[in-house]
């Protein structure tokens, strides 16, 4: 009995020699089209995720600006007052906006409200409050807070004397953003 050994290279070479030029060209075209579809699908998914993130950012900024301008919120921040009425109002706004959290802080960044009641009275976490509290800017930030990594809008609370007296933070957790994008990406 003769011991015959073939390498993969020998088999592939033999296969390629048996294929006609037309068959090889069709194979190359099919592979090229599949690669293009994968690249286009990936780029479409990236663009879709970026668009969704931009929409959430704009929504968070609009909600934060609205909250920061409400006289009842300004009054609570000026008095550094934590009340059940304030929590109910924030919860209604949060639910209607679909936000994960709305946190109100005083001018030192101490939380007056928070979804986790044990965090009220503690410093806001994330290190991204200075631009609002000291510079009076409204902006979008990515940071890790007490609830986890999030995309959030930061807006200063300004009283009738045009003094910065606090901050509003409205945000969406990164995990939730990913979960919202997943069904859309699967359609691609």
Short mmCIF file of N, CA and C in Angstrom, two decimals:
data_model
loop_
_atom_site.label_atom_id
_atom_site.label_comp_id
_atom_site.label_asym_id
_atom_site.label_seq_id
_atom_site.Cartn_x
_atom_site.Cartn_y
_atom_site.Cartn_z
N UNK A 1 0.83 -1.18 0.00
CA UNK A 1 0.00 0.00 0.00
C UNK A 1 0.88 1.25 0.00
N UNK A 2 0.55 2.14 -0.85
CA UNK A 2 1.36 3.33 -0.99
C UNK A 2 0.85 4.41 -0.06
N UNK A 3 1.76 5.04 0.67
CA UNK A 3 1.42 6.11 1.61
C UNK A 3 1.47 7.44 0.85
N UNK A 4 0.30 8.04 0.64
CA UNK A 4 0.23 9.29 -0.12
C UNK A 4 -0.07 10.42 0.86
N UNK A 5 0.76 11.44 0.80
CA UNK A 5 0.55 12.60 1.66
C UNK A 5 0.41 13.84 0.78
N UNK A 6 -0.64 14.56 1.09
CA UNK A 6 -0.88 15.81 0.38
C UNK A 6 -0.89 16.94 1.39
N UNK A 7 -0.37 18.06 1.02
CA UNK A 7 -0.47 19.25 1.87
C UNK A 7 -1.65 20.07 1.41
N UNK A 8 -2.07 20.97 2.27
CA UNK A 8 -3.19 21.85 1.92
C UNK A 8 -2.82 22.70 0.71
N UNK A 9 -1.57 23.10 0.65
CA UNK A 9 -1.10 23.89 -0.48
C UNK A 9 -1.27 23.10 -1.78
N UNK A 10 -0.92 21.81 -1.75
CA UNK A 10 -1.07 20.96 -2.94
C UNK A 10 -2.53 20.85 -3.35
N UNK A 11 -3.40 20.69 -2.36
CA UNK A 11 -4.82 20.53 -2.65
C UNK A 11 -5.39 21.83 -3.23
N UNK A 12 -5.04 22.98 -2.59
CA UNK A 12 -5.52 24.27 -3.08
C UNK A 12 -5.01 24.56 -4.48
N UNK A 13 -3.74 24.25 -4.74
CA UNK A 13 -3.16 24.48 -6.05
C UNK A 13 -3.88 23.62 -7.09
N UNK A 14 -4.11 22.38 -6.72
CA UNK A 14 -4.80 21.47 -7.62
C UNK A 14 -6.22 21.97 -7.90
N UNK A 15 -6.90 22.45 -6.88
CA UNK A 15 -8.26 22.97 -7.04
C UNK A 15 -8.26 24.19 -7.95
N UNK A 16 -7.32 25.09 -7.73
CA UNK A 16 -7.25 26.32 -8.53
C UNK A 16 -6.93 25.98 -10.00
N UNK A 17 -6.14 24.97 -10.23
CA UNK A 17 -5.80 24.60 -11.60
C UNK A 17 -7.03 24.03 -12.32
N UNK A 18 -7.91 23.38 -11.57
CA UNK A 18 -9.09 22.77 -12.19
C UNK A 18 -10.20 23.79 -12.47
N UNK A 19 -10.21 24.92 -11.73
CA UNK A 19 -11.25 25.92 -11.95
C UNK A 19 -10.96 26.69 -13.24
N UNK A 20 -12.00 26.97 -13.96
CA UNK A 20 -11.84 27.75 -15.18
C UNK A 20 -11.62 29.21 -14.81
N UNK A 21 -11.14 29.96 -15.73
CA UNK A 21 -10.93 31.39 -15.51
C UNK A 21 -12.24 32.07 -15.16
N UNK A 22 -13.31 31.69 -15.82
CA UNK A 22 -14.62 32.27 -15.55
C UNK A 22 -15.06 31.98 -14.11
N UNK A 23 -14.88 30.78 -13.65
CA UNK A 23 -15.26 30.41 -12.28
C UNK A 23 -14.43 31.18 -11.26
N UNK A 24 -13.14 31.30 -11.53
CA UNK A 24 -12.27 32.07 -10.62
C UNK A 24 -12.70 33.53 -10.56
N UNK A 25 -13.04 34.12 -11.69
CA UNK A 25 -13.46 35.53 -11.72
C UNK A 25 -14.76 35.71 -10.96
N UNK A 26 -15.71 34.81 -11.13
CA UNK A 26 -16.98 34.89 -10.41
C UNK A 26 -16.72 34.78 -8.90
N UNK A 27 -15.85 33.88 -8.51
CA UNK A 27 -15.51 33.72 -7.08
C UNK A 27 -14.90 35.00 -6.53
N UNK A 28 -13.98 35.61 -7.25
CA UNK A 28 -13.36 36.86 -6.80
C UNK A 28 -14.39 37.98 -6.68
N UNK A 29 -15.29 38.07 -7.64
CA UNK A 29 -16.32 39.12 -7.62
C UNK A 29 -17.25 38.92 -6.43
N UNK A 30 -17.67 37.67 -6.20
CA UNK A 30 -18.56 37.39 -5.06
C UNK A 30 -17.88 37.76 -3.75
N UNK A 31 -16.61 37.38 -3.60
CA UNK A 31 -15.88 37.71 -2.37
C UNK A 31 -15.76 39.23 -2.23
N UNK A 32 -15.45 39.92 -3.31
CA UNK A 32 -15.33 41.38 -3.28
C UNK A 32 -16.65 42.03 -2.88
N UNK A 33 -17.76 41.58 -3.44
CA UNK A 33 -19.07 42.13 -3.11
C UNK A 33 -19.40 41.89 -1.63
N UNK A 34 -19.12 40.69 -1.13
CA UNK A 34 -19.36 40.39 0.29
C UNK A 34 -18.54 41.30 1.20
N UNK A 35 -17.28 41.52 0.87
CA UNK A 35 -16.44 42.42 1.67
C UNK A 35 -17.00 43.84 1.65
N UNK A 36 -17.43 44.29 0.48
CA UNK A 36 -18.01 45.63 0.37
C UNK A 36 -19.28 45.76 1.20
N UNK A 37 -20.13 44.73 1.16
CA UNK A 37 -21.36 44.75 1.96
C UNK A 37 -21.05 44.81 3.46
N UNK A 38 -20.06 44.09 3.88
CA UNK A 38 -19.68 44.11 5.30
C UNK A 38 -19.17 45.49 5.69
N UNK A 39 -18.34 46.08 4.85
CA UNK A 39 -17.80 47.42 5.14
C UNK A 39 -18.92 48.46 5.15
N UNK A 40 -19.80 48.41 4.17
CA UNK A 40 -20.91 49.37 4.10
C UNK A 40 -21.84 49.18 5.30
N UNK A 41 -22.14 47.94 5.66
CA UNK A 41 -22.98 47.66 6.83
C UNK A 41 -22.37 48.19 8.11
N UNK A 42 -21.08 47.99 8.27
CA UNK A 42 -20.39 48.49 9.46
C UNK A 42 -20.40 50.00 9.55
N UNK A 43 -20.18 50.64 8.43
CA UNK A 43 -20.19 52.11 8.39
C UNK A 43 -21.60 52.64 8.65
N UNK A 44 -22.60 51.98 8.09
CA UNK A 44 -23.99 52.38 8.34
C UNK A 44 -24.34 52.25 9.82
N UNK A 45 -23.90 51.18 10.43
CA UNK A 45 -24.16 50.96 11.86
C UNK A 45 -23.50 52.05 12.69
N UNK A 46 -22.26 52.40 12.33
CA UNK A 46 -21.55 53.46 13.07
C UNK A 46 -22.28 54.80 12.92
N UNK A 47 -22.71 55.12 11.71
CA UNK A 47 -23.42 56.39 11.49
C UNK A 47 -24.75 56.42 12.24
N UNK A 48 -25.46 55.31 12.25
CA UNK A 48 -26.73 55.22 12.96
C UNK A 48 -26.53 55.42 14.47
N UNK A 49 -25.50 54.77 15.02
CA UNK A 49 -25.22 54.91 16.46
C UNK A 49 -24.84 56.35 16.79
N UNK A 50 -24.05 56.99 15.93
CA UNK A 50 -23.67 58.39 16.16
C UNK A 50 -24.89 59.31 16.10
N UNK A 51 -25.79 59.05 15.16
CA UNK A 51 -27.00 59.88 15.03
C UNK A 51 -27.88 59.73 16.27
N UNK A 52 -28.03 58.51 16.75
CA UNK A 52 -28.85 58.29 17.94
C UNK A 52 -28.22 58.99 19.16
N UNK A 53 -26.91 58.90 19.28
CA UNK A 53 -26.23 59.57 20.39
C UNK A 53 -26.40 61.08 20.32
N UNK A 54 -26.33 61.63 19.12
CA UNK A 54 -26.51 63.07 18.94
C UNK A 54 -27.92 63.49 19.36
N UNK A 55 -28.92 62.69 18.98
CA UNK A 55 -30.31 62.99 19.35
C UNK A 55 -30.49 62.94 20.86
N UNK A 56 -29.92 61.94 21.52
CA UNK A 56 -30.03 61.86 22.97
C UNK A 56 -29.32 63.03 23.64
N UNK A 57 -28.18 63.43 23.09
CA UNK A 57 -27.44 64.57 23.63
C UNK A 57 -28.27 65.84 23.56
N UNK A 58 -28.87 66.07 22.40
CA UNK A 58 -29.70 67.28 22.23
C UNK A 58 -30.92 67.24 23.15
N UNK A 59 -31.51 66.07 23.31
CA UNK A 59 -32.67 65.93 24.20
C UNK A 59 -32.25 66.22 25.65
N UNK A 60 -31.13 65.65 26.07
CA UNK A 60 -30.65 65.88 27.44
C UNK A 60 -30.37 67.36 27.68
N UNK A 61 -29.75 68.02 26.70
CA UNK A 61 -29.43 69.44 26.83
C UNK A 61 -30.71 70.28 26.89
N UNK A 62 -31.69 69.95 26.08
CA UNK A 62 -32.97 70.69 26.09
C UNK A 62 -33.68 70.53 27.44
N UNK A 63 -33.70 69.31 27.96
CA UNK A 63 -34.35 69.06 29.25
C UNK A 63 -33.60 69.79 30.36
N UNK A 64 -32.27 69.71 30.36
CA UNK A 64 -31.48 70.38 31.40
C UNK A 64 -31.69 71.89 31.36
N UNK A 65 -31.73 72.46 30.17
CA UNK A 65 -31.98 73.91 30.04
C UNK A 65 -33.37 74.27 30.55
N UNK A 66 -34.35 73.45 30.24
CA UNK A 66 -35.71 73.71 30.72
C UNK A 66 -35.80 73.64 32.24
N UNK A 67 -35.19 72.62 32.81
CA UNK A 67 -35.22 72.46 34.27
C UNK A 67 -34.50 73.63 34.93
N UNK A 68 -33.33 73.99 34.41
CA UNK A 68 -32.54 75.07 35.02
C UNK A 68 -33.25 76.42 34.97
N UNK A 69 -34.18 76.58 34.03
CA UNK A 69 -34.89 77.85 33.89
C UNK A 69 -36.21 77.89 34.66
N UNK A 70 -36.64 76.78 35.22
CA UNK A 70 -37.93 76.74 35.93
C UNK A 70 -37.82 77.44 37.27
N UNK A 71 -38.69 78.42 37.52
CA UNK A 71 -38.62 79.17 38.78
C UNK A 71 -38.67 78.28 40.03
N UNK A 72 -39.47 77.22 40.00
CA UNK A 72 -39.56 76.36 41.18
C UNK A 72 -38.24 75.65 41.45
N UNK A 73 -37.52 75.24 40.41
CA UNK A 73 -36.21 74.61 40.61
C UNK A 73 -35.20 75.63 41.12
N UNK A 74 -35.23 76.82 40.52
CA UNK A 74 -34.30 77.87 40.96
C UNK A 74 -34.53 78.18 42.44
N UNK A 75 -35.78 78.27 42.84
CA UNK A 75 -36.12 78.54 44.24
C UNK A 75 -35.58 77.44 45.16
N UNK A 76 -35.75 76.19 44.79
CA UNK A 76 -35.25 75.08 45.60
C UNK A 76 -33.72 75.11 45.70
N UNK A 77 -33.07 75.43 44.60
CA UNK A 77 -31.60 75.48 44.61
C UNK A 77 -31.13 76.65 45.47
N UNK A 78 -31.80 77.81 45.34
CA UNK A 78 -31.41 78.97 46.15
C UNK A 78 -31.53 78.67 47.65
N UNK A 79 -32.58 77.97 48.01
CA UNK A 79 -32.82 77.64 49.42
C UNK A 79 -32.07 76.37 49.83
N UNK A 80 -31.41 75.74 48.83
CA UNK A 80 -30.75 74.44 49.05
C UNK A 80 -31.71 73.49 49.74
N UNK A 81 -32.88 73.43 49.16
CA UNK A 81 -33.99 72.72 49.76
C UNK A 81 -34.25 71.41 49.03
N UNK A 82 -34.23 70.34 49.79
CA UNK A 82 -34.59 69.02 49.28
C UNK A 82 -35.98 68.73 49.80
N UNK A 83 -36.93 68.53 48.86
CA UNK A 83 -38.29 68.26 49.31
C UNK A 83 -38.92 67.17 48.46
N UNK A 84 -39.95 66.58 48.99
CA UNK A 84 -40.69 65.55 48.26
C UNK A 84 -41.31 66.15 47.00
N UNK A 85 -41.76 67.39 47.09
CA UNK A 85 -42.35 68.08 45.94
C UNK A 85 -41.33 68.20 44.81
N UNK A 86 -40.09 68.55 45.16
CA UNK A 86 -39.03 68.67 44.17
C UNK A 86 -38.75 67.32 43.51
N UNK A 87 -38.68 66.27 44.31
CA UNK A 87 -38.41 64.93 43.77
C UNK A 87 -39.53 64.48 42.82
N UNK A 88 -40.78 64.75 43.18
CA UNK A 88 -41.91 64.36 42.33
C UNK A 88 -41.86 65.12 41.01
N UNK A 89 -41.55 66.41 41.08
CA UNK A 89 -41.47 67.22 39.87
C UNK A 89 -40.34 66.72 38.96
N UNK A 90 -39.19 66.44 39.54
CA UNK A 90 -38.06 65.94 38.75
C UNK A 90 -38.39 64.58 38.14
N UNK A 91 -39.05 63.74 38.90
CA UNK A 91 -39.41 62.41 38.40
C UNK A 91 -40.38 62.51 37.22
N UNK A 92 -41.33 63.44 37.27
CA UNK A 92 -42.25 63.64 36.14
C UNK A 92 -41.49 64.11 34.90
N UNK A 93 -40.58 65.06 35.10
CA UNK A 93 -39.79 65.57 33.97
C UNK A 93 -38.91 64.44 33.41
N UNK A 94 -38.26 63.69 34.29
CA UNK A 94 -37.37 62.60 33.87
C UNK A 94 -38.15 61.55 33.06
N UNK A 95 -39.31 61.18 33.54
CA UNK A 95 -40.12 60.18 32.84
C UNK A 95 -40.58 60.69 31.47
N UNK A 96 -41.02 61.92 31.41
CA UNK A 96 -41.50 62.44 30.12
C UNK A 96 -40.36 62.61 29.12
N UNK A 97 -39.16 62.87 29.61
CA UNK A 97 -38.00 63.04 28.73
C UNK A 97 -37.34 61.71 28.39
N UNK A 98 -37.67 60.67 29.15
CA UNK A 98 -37.04 59.36 28.93
C UNK A 98 -35.59 59.33 29.40
N UNK A 99 -35.22 60.26 30.26
CA UNK A 99 -33.84 60.31 30.77
C UNK A 99 -33.65 59.28 31.88
N UNK A 100 -32.41 58.84 32.05
CA UNK A 100 -32.10 57.89 33.13
C UNK A 100 -32.03 58.61 34.47
N UNK A 101 -31.52 59.84 34.42
CA UNK A 101 -31.40 60.59 35.67
C UNK A 101 -31.44 62.09 35.44
N UNK A 102 -31.91 62.78 36.46
CA UNK A 102 -31.80 64.24 36.55
C UNK A 102 -31.30 64.50 37.95
N UNK A 103 -30.13 65.13 38.03
CA UNK A 103 -29.53 65.44 39.32
C UNK A 103 -29.38 66.95 39.42
N UNK A 104 -29.81 67.49 40.53
CA UNK A 104 -29.66 68.92 40.80
C UNK A 104 -28.59 69.06 41.87
N UNK A 105 -27.64 69.97 41.64
CA UNK A 105 -26.59 70.22 42.62
C UNK A 105 -26.51 71.69 42.97
N UNK A 106 -25.98 71.98 44.14
CA UNK A 106 -25.79 73.38 44.53
C UNK A 106 -24.50 73.92 43.91
N UNK A 107 -24.10 75.15 44.29
CA UNK A 107 -22.94 75.76 43.64
C UNK A 107 -21.61 75.09 44.01
N UNK A 108 -21.62 74.23 45.02
CA UNK A 108 -20.42 73.45 45.35
C UNK A 108 -20.48 72.05 44.73
N UNK A 109 -21.54 71.77 44.00
CA UNK A 109 -21.68 70.45 43.38
C UNK A 109 -22.19 69.39 44.35
N UNK A 110 -22.84 69.82 45.43
CA UNK A 110 -23.44 68.89 46.38
C UNK A 110 -24.85 68.58 45.88
N UNK A 111 -25.16 67.31 45.83
CA UNK A 111 -26.46 66.88 45.28
C UNK A 111 -27.62 67.30 46.18
N UNK A 112 -28.59 67.97 45.56
CA UNK A 112 -29.85 68.27 46.24
C UNK A 112 -30.89 67.22 45.88
N UNK A 113 -30.71 66.60 44.70
CA UNK A 113 -31.57 65.50 44.28
C UNK A 113 -30.70 64.44 43.63
N UNK A 114 -31.20 63.22 43.64
CA UNK A 114 -30.51 62.10 42.98
C UNK A 114 -31.48 60.93 42.95
N UNK A 115 -31.43 60.08 41.91
CA UNK A 115 -32.32 58.93 41.86
C UNK A 115 -32.12 57.95 43.03
N UNK A 116 -30.90 57.90 43.56
CA UNK A 116 -30.60 57.07 44.73
C UNK A 116 -30.57 58.01 45.93
N UNK A 117 -31.58 57.93 46.76
CA UNK A 117 -31.74 58.90 47.87
C UNK A 117 -30.52 58.98 48.79
N UNK A 118 -29.79 57.87 48.93
CA UNK A 118 -28.60 57.87 49.80
C UNK A 118 -27.49 58.78 49.26
N UNK A 119 -27.55 59.15 47.99
CA UNK A 119 -26.53 60.01 47.40
C UNK A 119 -26.83 61.49 47.57
N UNK A 120 -28.02 61.82 48.03
CA UNK A 120 -28.37 63.23 48.26
C UNK A 120 -27.50 63.75 49.42
N UNK A 121 -26.96 64.95 49.21
CA UNK A 121 -26.09 65.55 50.22
C UNK A 121 -24.62 65.24 50.00
N UNK A 122 -24.32 64.38 49.03
CA UNK A 122 -22.94 64.03 48.69
C UNK A 122 -22.52 64.77 47.43
N UNK A 123 -21.22 64.86 47.21
CA UNK A 123 -20.69 65.54 46.02
C UNK A 123 -21.06 64.79 44.75
N UNK A 124 -21.34 65.56 43.69
CA UNK A 124 -21.60 64.96 42.38
C UNK A 124 -20.30 64.32 41.89
N UNK A 125 -20.43 63.20 41.18
CA UNK A 125 -19.28 62.42 40.75
C UNK A 125 -19.12 62.53 39.24
N UNK A 126 -17.90 62.52 38.77
CA UNK A 126 -17.63 62.53 37.34
C UNK A 126 -16.57 63.55 36.95
N UNK A 127 -16.40 64.57 37.78
CA UNK A 127 -15.38 65.58 37.51
C UNK A 127 -15.68 66.47 36.31
N UNK A 128 -16.94 66.59 35.94
CA UNK A 128 -17.27 67.36 34.75
C UNK A 128 -18.23 68.52 35.02
N UNK A 129 -18.20 69.06 36.23
CA UNK A 129 -19.12 70.14 36.60
C UNK A 129 -18.52 71.54 36.49
N UNK A 130 -17.21 71.66 36.46
CA UNK A 130 -16.56 72.98 36.53
C UNK A 130 -16.99 73.95 35.44
N UNK A 131 -17.12 73.46 34.22
CA UNK A 131 -17.49 74.38 33.12
C UNK A 131 -18.85 75.01 33.37
N UNK A 132 -19.76 74.28 33.98
CA UNK A 132 -21.10 74.83 34.27
C UNK A 132 -21.06 75.70 35.52
N UNK A 133 -20.44 75.17 36.58
CA UNK A 133 -20.45 75.88 37.86
C UNK A 133 -19.55 77.11 37.89
N UNK A 134 -18.44 77.07 37.18
CA UNK A 134 -17.50 78.20 37.23
C UNK A 134 -17.49 79.02 35.94
N UNK A 135 -17.84 78.39 34.82
CA UNK A 135 -17.81 79.10 33.55
C UNK A 135 -19.18 79.46 33.01
N UNK A 136 -20.23 78.94 33.63
CA UNK A 136 -21.59 79.24 33.18
C UNK A 136 -21.95 78.60 31.85
N UNK A 137 -21.21 77.57 31.44
CA UNK A 137 -21.46 76.91 30.16
C UNK A 137 -22.53 75.84 30.28
N UNK A 138 -23.21 75.60 29.17
CA UNK A 138 -24.11 74.46 29.01
C UNK A 138 -23.45 73.55 27.98
N UNK A 139 -23.34 72.26 28.28
CA UNK A 139 -22.58 71.37 27.41
C UNK A 139 -22.96 69.90 27.63
N UNK A 140 -22.45 69.06 26.73
CA UNK A 140 -22.62 67.62 26.82
C UNK A 140 -21.30 67.03 27.29
N UNK A 141 -21.39 66.04 28.14
CA UNK A 141 -20.20 65.41 28.70
C UNK A 141 -20.37 63.90 28.73
N UNK A 142 -19.25 63.21 28.69
CA UNK A 142 -19.21 61.77 28.94
C UNK A 142 -18.34 61.58 30.17
N UNK A 143 -18.90 60.92 31.16
CA UNK A 143 -18.15 60.68 32.39
C UNK A 143 -18.77 59.51 33.12
N UNK A 144 -18.04 59.03 34.12
CA UNK A 144 -18.55 57.95 34.96
C UNK A 144 -18.99 58.55 36.28
N UNK A 145 -20.29 58.48 36.52
CA UNK A 145 -20.86 58.98 37.76
C UNK A 145 -21.19 57.84 38.70
N UNK A 146 -21.97 58.14 39.70
CA UNK A 146 -22.31 57.13 40.71
C UNK A 146 -23.18 56.01 40.14
N UNK A 147 -23.88 56.28 39.03
CA UNK A 147 -24.73 55.26 38.41
C UNK A 147 -24.01 54.49 37.30
N UNK A 148 -22.82 54.96 36.91
CA UNK A 148 -22.04 54.30 35.86
C UNK A 148 -21.69 55.28 34.75
N UNK A 149 -21.03 54.78 33.70
CA UNK A 149 -20.67 55.64 32.57
C UNK A 149 -21.93 56.18 31.89
N UNK A 150 -21.90 57.48 31.58
CA UNK A 150 -23.09 58.08 31.00
C UNK A 150 -22.76 59.23 30.07
N UNK A 151 -23.74 59.54 29.24
CA UNK A 151 -23.74 60.72 28.39
C UNK A 151 -24.68 61.68 29.07
N UNK A 152 -24.21 62.90 29.39
CA UNK A 152 -25.07 63.80 30.16
C UNK A 152 -24.90 65.25 29.76
N UNK A 153 -25.96 66.00 29.94
CA UNK A 153 -25.94 67.44 29.71
C UNK A 153 -25.73 68.12 31.05
N UNK A 154 -24.92 69.15 31.06
CA UNK A 154 -24.65 69.94 32.26
C UNK A 154 -25.04 71.38 31.97
N UNK A 155 -25.90 71.94 32.83
CA UNK A 155 -26.38 73.31 32.64
C UNK A 155 -26.35 74.02 33.99
N UNK A 156 -25.83 75.26 34.02
CA UNK A 156 -25.83 76.00 35.29
C UNK A 156 -27.24 76.49 35.64
N UNK A 157 -27.50 76.55 36.93
CA UNK A 157 -28.75 77.16 37.42
C UNK A 157 -28.38 78.59 37.79
N UNK A 158 -29.08 79.55 37.19
CA UNK A 158 -28.75 80.97 37.38
C UNK A 158 -29.95 81.68 37.98
N UNK A 159 -29.70 82.45 39.05
CA UNK A 159 -30.80 83.14 39.73
C UNK A 159 -31.11 84.48 39.06
N UNK A 160 -32.04 85.21 39.63
CA UNK A 160 -32.48 86.49 39.05
C UNK A 160 -31.38 87.56 39.08
N UNK A 161 -30.35 87.36 39.93
CA UNK A 161 -29.22 88.31 40.00
C UNK A 161 -28.11 87.90 39.02
N UNK A 162 -28.39 86.90 38.18
CA UNK A 162 -27.44 86.37 37.20
C UNK A 162 -26.23 85.71 37.84
N UNK A 163 -26.45 85.12 39.03
CA UNK A 163 -25.40 84.38 39.72
C UNK A 163 -25.61 82.89 39.50
N UNK A 164 -24.51 82.18 39.34
CA UNK A 164 -24.60 80.73 39.22
C UNK A 164 -24.80 80.17 40.63
N UNK A 165 -25.92 79.50 40.83
CA UNK A 165 -26.23 78.99 42.17
C UNK A 165 -26.29 77.46 42.22
N UNK A 166 -26.13 76.82 41.06
CA UNK A 166 -26.18 75.36 41.05
C UNK A 166 -26.02 74.80 39.66
N UNK A 167 -26.35 73.53 39.55
CA UNK A 167 -26.15 72.80 38.29
C UNK A 167 -27.26 71.77 38.12
N UNK A 168 -27.64 71.55 36.86
CA UNK A 168 -28.57 70.48 36.50
C UNK A 168 -27.81 69.52 35.61
N UNK A 169 -27.93 68.24 35.92
CA UNK A 169 -27.31 67.19 35.11
C UNK A 169 -28.42 66.22 34.66
N UNK A 170 -28.56 66.08 33.35
CA UNK A 170 -29.56 65.17 32.78
C UNK A 170 -28.81 64.18 31.91
N UNK A 171 -29.07 62.89 32.13
CA UNK A 171 -28.28 61.95 31.37
C UNK A 171 -28.89 60.60 31.08
N UNK A 172 -28.13 59.87 30.26
CA UNK A 172 -28.47 58.52 29.81
C UNK A 172 -27.25 57.64 30.05
N UNK A 173 -27.45 56.49 30.65
CA UNK A 173 -26.36 55.56 30.90
C UNK A 173 -25.90 54.94 29.58
N UNK A 174 -24.58 54.76 29.45
CA UNK A 174 -24.00 54.19 28.23
C UNK A 174 -24.62 52.83 27.92
N UNK A 175 -24.85 52.04 28.93
CA UNK A 175 -25.43 50.71 28.77
C UNK A 175 -26.80 50.80 28.10
N UNK A 176 -27.59 51.77 28.50
CA UNK A 176 -28.93 51.95 27.93
C UNK A 176 -28.85 52.44 26.49
N UNK A 177 -27.91 53.32 26.21
CA UNK A 177 -27.72 53.82 24.84
C UNK A 177 -27.40 52.65 23.92
N UNK A 178 -26.53 51.76 24.37
CA UNK A 178 -26.16 50.58 23.59
C UNK A 178 -27.37 49.67 23.39
N UNK A 179 -28.15 49.48 24.44
CA UNK A 179 -29.34 48.61 24.34
C UNK A 179 -30.37 49.19 23.37
N UNK A 180 -30.51 50.51 23.37
CA UNK A 180 -31.45 51.15 22.45
C UNK A 180 -30.98 51.04 21.01
N UNK A 181 -29.66 51.08 20.80
CA UNK A 181 -29.12 51.03 19.44
C UNK A 181 -29.11 49.62 18.87
N UNK A 182 -29.00 48.61 19.71
CA UNK A 182 -28.86 47.23 19.25
C UNK A 182 -29.97 46.78 18.28
N UNK A 183 -31.26 47.00 18.58
CA UNK A 183 -32.29 46.57 17.63
C UNK A 183 -32.18 47.28 16.28
N UNK A 184 -31.78 48.54 16.29
CA UNK A 184 -31.63 49.27 15.04
C UNK A 184 -30.45 48.71 14.23
N UNK A 185 -29.37 48.37 14.92
CA UNK A 185 -28.19 47.85 14.25
C UNK A 185 -28.45 46.47 13.66
N UNK A 186 -29.28 45.68 14.32
CA UNK A 186 -29.58 44.34 13.83
C UNK A 186 -30.38 44.38 12.53
N UNK A 187 -31.11 45.47 12.31
CA UNK A 187 -31.87 45.61 11.07
C UNK A 187 -30.97 45.83 9.87
N UNK A 188 -29.78 46.35 10.13
CA UNK A 188 -28.82 46.61 9.04
C UNK A 188 -28.25 45.28 8.62
#
